[in-house]
Amino acid sequence: MSATTTQPRSTPPTAADRYPSRIAPEPRISDRLDPVVHGNADAGPLSASQLRYFEDNGYLNDHTLFSEAELVGYQTELQRLRSDPQVKTAAEAVIEPQSLELRSLFAVHRSSDVLRQLCHHPRLVAIARQLLGSEVYIHQSRINYKNGFRGKEFFWHSDFETWHVEDGMPAMRALSCSISLTPNTEHNGPLMLMPGSHHRFVSCVGATPDNHYRESLRRQEVGVPDDEGLRQLAHEFGIASPKGLAGSVTFFDCNTMHGSNSNITPMPRSNVFVVYNSVHNTPVNPFCGLAPRPNFIAERKDFRPLSLNPTD
Ligand code: 6CS
Ligand code: FE
């Protein structure tokens, strides 16, 4: 069989690519080249010690950002979307490979008024602006349902690796925010992070296939670190998994190594995931040389900064 016709395309590294990945034949762990915390504690809302915690660990947990009424509104909206049969057929929907249940729904800050308010919540925006040291816009938003019994895992990955290679995000100046809308227990497949791993960049092996997102969002195999790299990181940094009631929020750096196990409990573990990017870090052409992913996965048109005033 000819290797040239069946291999996915891969581009050579370019000078502008400060974090080459999926290019070299061997994996490599290198140092981060960008700051972690881009702002300062002067105007809050995070204190100097919270900023220091984020700098050191690459994540921060908060249990007090929403009122009970807000929370109930978000939970009701997740149920409504889950039970709407039309939603499952939308382009923005990702279906579990085996159970055929709804796994993720993208761009909910555009399709749902309630979740738009959540993603634009001034408390979240203020924290994102502080950590990123600039105005921010939404690069991606999604619901992850992680259903009971058959909700599948997310293998270990750095979000930035994918956003850099497949979306052309130039630098590590973006933030992931996971808002739990069910309790996070040790049983139901909670988020696991390697605290401190954001100080390293893991170059992955394997060229990006065309339309990779159709597979990767169901089960990611390209753009995940090799086993030996993960062993090294886990040994050096350990694994944390923040637990909490519905409403708890985990902010994590775009390059923090993370993943989650499957959920065989009857209870779902559902969250809303929103990615804030600095307005100074808007995407260029994807570094893998392929066409960009659809706008509902990676924003490349609307970089209007989010306001701290919710009525804007
Ligand atoms: O594709 C994305 O943008 C996100 N989803 C997955 C499964 N991996 C990378 C990134 O977190
Ligand atoms: Fe992720």
Short mmCIF file of C-alpha atoms and ligand atoms in Angstrom, two decimals:
data_model
loop_
_atom_site.label_atom_id
_atom_site.label_comp_id
_atom_site.label_asym_id
_atom_site.label_seq_id
_atom_site.Cartn_x
_atom_site.Cartn_y
_atom_site.Cartn_z
CA MET A 1 0.00 0.00 0.00
CA SER A 2 1.35 3.42 -0.91
CA ALA A 3 2.11 5.47 2.15
CA THR A 4 1.91 8.76 0.28
CA THR A 5 -1.74 8.64 -0.73
CA THR A 6 -3.23 7.43 2.55
CA GLN A 7 -1.23 9.43 5.06
CA PRO A 8 -2.87 12.57 6.45
CA ARG A 9 -1.08 15.75 5.47
CA SER A 10 1.38 17.32 7.84
CA THR A 11 3.18 20.64 7.47
CA PRO A 12 6.80 21.31 8.39
CA PRO A 13 7.31 23.60 11.38
CA THR A 14 7.22 27.33 10.61
CA ALA A 15 9.17 30.05 12.38
CA ALA A 16 5.94 31.48 13.78
CA ASP A 17 5.05 28.17 15.40
CA ARG A 18 6.36 28.46 18.95
CA TYR A 19 4.71 25.20 20.02
CA PRO A 20 5.17 22.67 17.21
CA SER A 21 3.18 19.48 17.68
CA ARG A 22 2.08 16.52 15.51
CA ILE A 23 5.13 17.18 13.28
CA ALA A 24 8.17 15.37 14.73
CA PRO A 25 8.32 11.55 14.76
CA GLU A 26 9.06 11.50 18.50
CA PRO A 27 7.15 13.14 21.37
CA ARG A 28 8.91 15.91 23.29
CA ILE A 29 8.27 17.80 26.51
CA SER A 30 9.49 21.40 26.51
CA ASP A 31 9.05 24.48 28.69
CA ARG A 32 6.16 26.89 28.38
CA LEU A 33 7.16 30.13 26.60
CA ASP A 34 4.27 32.37 27.76
CA PRO A 35 3.31 33.81 31.16
CA VAL A 36 0.58 31.98 33.10
CA VAL A 37 -0.99 34.97 34.88
CA HIS A 38 -1.03 37.96 32.54
CA GLY A 39 -2.74 40.45 34.89
CA ASN A 40 -2.26 41.49 38.52
CA ALA A 41 -4.15 41.65 41.81
CA ASP A 42 -4.60 45.45 41.88
CA ALA A 43 -8.27 45.63 40.92
CA GLY A 44 -9.33 42.06 41.83
CA PRO A 45 -11.52 40.10 41.88
CA LEU A 46 -8.88 37.44 42.64
CA SER A 47 -6.46 38.09 45.48
CA ALA A 48 -2.68 37.91 45.14
CA SER A 49 -2.70 34.49 46.81
CA GLN A 50 -5.35 33.17 44.41
CA LEU A 51 -3.29 34.41 41.47
CA ARG A 52 -0.25 32.71 42.95
CA TYR A 53 -2.23 29.47 43.35
CA PHE A 54 -3.28 29.63 39.69
CA GLU A 55 0.27 30.43 38.60
CA ASP A 56 1.63 27.41 40.49
CA ASN A 57 -1.15 24.88 39.89
CA GLY A 58 -2.75 25.91 36.60
CA TYR A 59 -6.26 25.83 38.03
CA LEU A 60 -8.49 27.47 40.63
CA ASN A 61 -11.78 26.38 42.13
CA ASP A 62 -14.62 28.58 43.34
CA HIS A 63 -17.90 27.53 44.93
CA THR A 64 -19.53 30.92 45.38
CA LEU A 65 -20.00 32.56 42.02
CA PHE A 66 -23.74 32.01 41.38
CA SER A 67 -27.00 32.54 43.23
CA GLU A 68 -29.37 29.61 43.76
CA ALA A 69 -31.84 31.15 41.30
CA GLU A 70 -29.17 31.46 38.60
CA LEU A 71 -28.11 27.88 39.15
CA VAL A 72 -31.64 26.48 38.86
CA GLY A 73 -32.08 28.44 35.63
CA TYR A 74 -28.95 26.91 34.10
CA GLN A 75 -29.88 23.38 35.23
CA THR A 76 -33.39 23.70 33.80
CA GLU A 77 -31.93 24.85 30.50
CA LEU A 78 -29.62 21.82 30.32
CA GLN A 79 -32.60 19.51 30.86
CA ARG A 80 -34.63 21.34 28.24
CA LEU A 81 -31.89 21.01 25.62
CA ARG A 82 -31.28 17.38 26.48
CA SER A 83 -34.92 16.44 26.01
CA ASP A 84 -35.38 18.32 22.73
CA PRO A 85 -35.03 15.73 19.91
CA GLN A 86 -34.11 18.46 17.40
CA VAL A 87 -30.99 19.32 19.39
CA LYS A 88 -29.46 15.88 18.77
CA THR A 89 -29.56 16.40 15.01
CA ALA A 90 -27.92 19.85 15.06
CA ALA A 91 -24.44 20.29 13.58
CA GLU A 92 -23.32 21.54 17.00
CA ALA A 93 -24.29 18.24 18.69
CA VAL A 94 -21.77 15.47 19.41
CA ILE A 95 -23.27 12.00 19.94
CA GLU A 96 -21.70 9.23 22.07
CA PRO A 97 -20.28 6.59 19.70
CA GLN A 98 -21.95 3.57 21.33
CA SER A 99 -24.94 4.71 23.38
CA LEU A 100 -25.93 7.37 20.78
CA GLU A 101 -26.80 9.75 23.59
CA LEU A 102 -25.99 13.47 23.48
CA ARG A 103 -22.36 13.91 24.64
CA SER A 104 -21.67 17.59 23.90
CA LEU A 105 -23.46 20.59 22.45
CA PHE A 106 -21.27 23.40 21.09
CA ALA A 107 -21.76 27.17 20.83
CA VAL A 108 -24.44 27.30 23.51
CA HIS A 109 -23.59 30.96 24.11
CA ARG A 110 -25.17 31.57 20.71
CA SER A 111 -28.10 29.12 20.66
CA SER A 112 -29.41 29.53 24.23
CA ASP A 113 -30.27 32.86 25.87
CA VAL A 114 -29.89 31.36 29.34
CA LEU A 115 -26.45 29.93 28.64
CA ARG A 116 -25.39 33.09 26.84
CA GLN A 117 -26.01 34.86 30.13
CA LEU A 118 -23.94 32.25 31.94
CA CYS A 119 -21.01 32.53 29.52
CA HIS A 120 -21.21 36.33 29.69
CA HIS A 121 -21.62 36.34 33.49
CA PRO A 122 -19.71 39.38 34.78
CA ARG A 123 -18.13 37.37 37.61
CA LEU A 124 -16.63 34.89 35.14
CA VAL A 125 -15.60 37.61 32.70
CA ALA A 126 -13.90 39.64 35.45
CA ILE A 127 -11.80 36.64 36.52
CA ALA A 128 -10.91 35.79 32.92
CA ARG A 129 -9.87 39.39 32.23
CA GLN A 130 -7.73 39.48 35.33
CA LEU A 131 -5.94 36.20 34.61
CA LEU A 132 -5.42 37.01 30.92
CA GLY A 133 -4.53 40.67 31.53
CA SER A 134 -6.75 42.04 28.76
CA GLU A 135 -10.24 42.08 27.38
CA VAL A 136 -11.52 38.65 26.38
CA TYR A 137 -13.94 37.00 23.95
CA ILE A 138 -15.39 33.48 23.77
CA HIS A 139 -13.31 31.04 21.72
CA GLN A 140 -15.58 28.05 22.42
CA SER A 141 -18.53 27.05 24.56
CA ARG A 142 -20.19 23.70 25.05
CA ILE A 143 -22.29 21.56 27.35
CA ASN A 144 -20.70 18.23 28.26
CA TYR A 145 -23.46 15.91 29.46
CA LYS A 146 -21.41 12.88 30.69
CA ASN A 147 -24.57 10.80 31.08
CA GLY A 148 -25.10 8.20 33.76
CA PHE A 149 -24.12 4.55 33.07
CA ARG A 150 -22.55 5.08 29.65
CA GLY A 151 -21.02 8.61 29.64
CA LYS A 152 -17.60 8.12 28.10
CA GLU A 153 -14.25 9.49 29.20
CA PHE A 154 -12.15 12.35 27.85
CA PHE A 155 -8.58 11.09 27.50
CA TRP A 156 -5.69 13.22 28.86
CA HIS A 157 -4.97 16.29 26.77
CA SER A 158 -3.93 19.93 26.81
CA ASP A 159 -6.69 22.05 25.27
CA PHE A 160 -4.06 24.45 23.93
CA GLU A 161 -2.39 21.70 21.91
CA THR A 162 -5.58 21.26 19.86
CA TRP A 163 -6.44 24.96 19.70
CA HIS A 164 -2.92 25.78 18.49
CA VAL A 165 -2.60 22.99 15.92
CA GLU A 166 -6.18 22.84 14.64
CA ASP A 167 -7.45 26.38 15.28
CA GLY A 168 -4.25 28.48 14.94
CA MET A 169 -4.33 29.94 18.45
CA PRO A 170 -0.85 31.51 18.62
CA ALA A 171 -0.02 31.74 22.34
CA MET A 172 -0.99 30.36 25.73
CA ARG A 173 -3.24 33.25 26.72
CA ALA A 174 -6.60 31.52 27.03
CA LEU A 175 -8.55 30.05 29.89
CA SER A 176 -10.93 27.13 30.22
CA CYS A 177 -13.79 27.39 32.68
CA SER A 178 -15.86 24.40 33.73
CA ILE A 179 -19.14 25.14 35.51
CA SER A 180 -20.58 22.05 37.21
CA LEU A 181 -24.33 21.79 37.03
CA THR A 182 -24.44 18.47 38.89
CA PRO A 183 -22.42 17.48 41.94
CA ASN A 184 -18.86 16.41 41.16
CA THR A 185 -18.03 13.37 43.22
CA GLU A 186 -15.17 10.90 43.12
CA HIS A 187 -17.57 8.49 41.41
CA ASN A 188 -19.14 10.22 38.44
CA GLY A 189 -16.15 10.94 36.23
CA PRO A 190 -15.04 14.35 37.54
CA LEU A 191 -12.42 16.54 35.90
CA MET A 192 -8.85 15.42 36.72
CA LEU A 193 -5.95 17.84 36.34
CA MET A 194 -2.19 17.59 36.74
CA PRO A 195 -1.33 20.65 38.88
CA GLY A 196 1.76 22.36 37.46
CA SER A 197 1.67 20.55 34.10
CA HIS A 198 0.79 23.86 32.40
CA HIS A 199 4.47 24.85 32.75
CA ARG A 200 5.37 22.21 30.14
CA PHE A 201 4.29 21.74 26.54
CA VAL A 202 3.90 18.18 25.31
CA SER A 203 4.48 17.82 21.56
CA CYS A 204 2.34 14.96 20.34
CA VAL A 205 2.98 12.45 17.57
CA GLY A 206 0.74 11.79 14.58
CA ALA A 207 -0.48 14.05 11.77
CA THR A 208 -3.91 15.63 12.00
CA PRO A 209 -6.49 13.86 9.80
CA ASP A 210 -8.86 15.93 7.65
CA ASN A 211 -12.03 16.85 9.56
CA HIS A 212 -10.43 15.48 12.70
CA TYR A 213 -13.02 17.13 14.95
CA ARG A 214 -15.70 14.67 13.86
CA GLU A 215 -13.76 11.90 15.59
CA SER A 216 -11.81 13.79 18.25
CA LEU A 217 -14.87 15.24 19.94
CA ARG A 218 -16.26 11.73 20.41
CA ARG A 219 -12.96 10.12 21.24
CA GLN A 220 -9.62 11.89 20.84
CA GLU A 221 -6.63 9.85 19.63
CA VAL A 222 -4.46 12.39 17.75
CA GLY A 223 -3.20 15.31 19.84
CA VAL A 224 -3.01 13.30 23.03
CA PRO A 225 0.34 12.74 24.75
CA ASP A 226 2.17 9.41 24.57
CA ASP A 227 2.01 7.09 27.58
CA GLU A 228 5.60 7.76 28.64
CA GLY A 229 5.06 11.55 28.61
CA LEU A 230 1.93 11.16 30.73
CA ARG A 231 3.78 8.88 33.13
CA GLN A 232 6.47 11.55 33.56
CA LEU A 233 3.97 14.34 34.10
CA ALA A 234 1.85 12.34 36.56
CA HIS A 235 5.00 11.39 38.47
CA GLU A 236 6.23 14.97 38.64
CA PHE A 237 2.92 16.76 39.26
CA GLY A 238 0.40 14.23 40.59
CA ILE A 239 -3.32 14.36 39.86
CA ALA A 240 -6.00 16.54 41.48
CA SER A 241 -9.74 16.37 41.00
CA PRO A 242 -11.76 19.19 42.52
CA LYS A 243 -15.04 17.97 44.05
CA GLY A 244 -18.05 20.12 44.78
CA LEU A 245 -21.73 20.71 44.61
CA ALA A 246 -23.55 21.93 41.55
CA GLY A 247 -22.46 25.49 40.87
CA SER A 248 -18.79 24.98 41.59
CA VAL A 249 -16.50 26.46 38.97
CA THR A 250 -13.01 25.38 37.95
CA PHE A 251 -10.90 27.80 35.95
CA PHE A 252 -7.90 26.17 34.35
CA ASP A 253 -5.07 27.31 32.16
CA CYS A 254 -5.40 26.39 28.48
CA ASN A 255 -2.31 24.17 28.74
CA THR A 256 -3.09 22.26 31.96
CA MET A 257 -3.05 18.51 31.30
CA HIS A 258 -6.51 17.16 32.11
CA GLY A 259 -9.08 14.49 31.34
CA SER A 260 -11.91 12.58 32.98
CA ASN A 261 -13.00 8.99 33.46
CA SER A 262 -16.21 7.48 32.17
CA ASN A 263 -19.31 7.59 34.32
CA ILE A 264 -20.90 4.26 35.20
CA THR A 265 -22.95 5.68 38.08
CA PRO A 266 -26.64 6.38 37.43
CA MET A 267 -26.03 10.10 38.08
CA PRO A 268 -24.96 12.33 35.17
CA ARG A 269 -22.02 14.70 35.53
CA SER A 270 -22.99 17.67 33.40
CA ASN A 271 -21.12 20.89 33.00
CA VAL A 272 -20.92 23.97 30.85
CA PHE A 273 -17.48 24.62 29.49
CA VAL A 274 -16.51 28.06 28.24
CA VAL A 275 -13.18 29.20 26.84
CA TYR A 276 -12.11 32.81 27.16
CA ASN A 277 -9.31 34.00 24.92
CA SER A 278 -7.40 37.28 25.08
CA VAL A 279 -8.32 39.72 22.31
CA HIS A 280 -4.56 39.88 21.70
CA ASN A 281 -4.40 36.16 20.92
CA THR A 282 -6.90 35.75 18.07
CA PRO A 283 -6.34 32.76 15.76
CA VAL A 284 -4.14 32.71 12.67
CA ASN A 285 -4.16 29.90 10.10
CA PRO A 286 -4.13 26.48 11.79
CA PHE A 287 -0.54 25.31 12.35
CA CYS A 288 -1.38 21.84 10.94
CA GLY A 289 -1.94 23.43 7.52
CA LEU A 290 -5.50 22.12 7.18
CA ALA A 291 -8.71 24.12 6.89
CA PRO A 292 -9.91 25.66 10.17
CA ARG A 293 -12.56 23.86 12.21
CA PRO A 294 -16.12 25.20 12.01
CA ASN A 295 -16.83 28.48 13.75
CA PHE A 296 -19.12 26.79 16.27
CA ILE A 297 -16.07 24.94 17.65
CA ALA A 298 -13.48 27.71 17.35
CA GLU A 299 -14.49 31.32 16.95
CA ARG A 300 -12.69 33.16 14.16
CA LYS A 301 -15.13 35.91 13.18
CA ASP A 302 -16.48 37.65 16.25
CA PHE A 303 -13.78 38.96 18.59
CA ARG A 304 -15.94 41.58 20.27
CA PRO A 305 -14.76 41.87 23.90
CA LEU A 306 -17.15 40.74 26.61
CA SER A 307 -18.48 43.49 28.82
CA LEU A 308 -18.41 43.64 32.59
CA ASN A 309 -21.82 45.26 32.40
CA PRO A 310 -24.40 42.52 31.68
CA THR A 311 -26.87 44.92 30.08
CA ASP A 312 -24.45 45.80 27.22
O1 6CS B 1 -11.47 20.01 20.48
C1 6CS B 1 -11.49 20.82 21.39
O2 6CS B 1 -11.48 22.03 21.21
C2 6CS B 1 -11.47 20.29 22.79
N1 6CS B 1 -11.99 18.96 22.84
C3 6CS B 1 -11.30 17.87 22.96
C4 6CS B 1 -11.91 16.53 23.05
N2 6CS B 1 -9.96 17.94 23.04
C5 6CS B 1 -9.26 19.17 22.88
C6 6CS B 1 -10.08 20.33 23.35
O3 6CS B 1 -10.22 20.23 24.76
FE FE B 2 -10.25 19.72 27.47
#
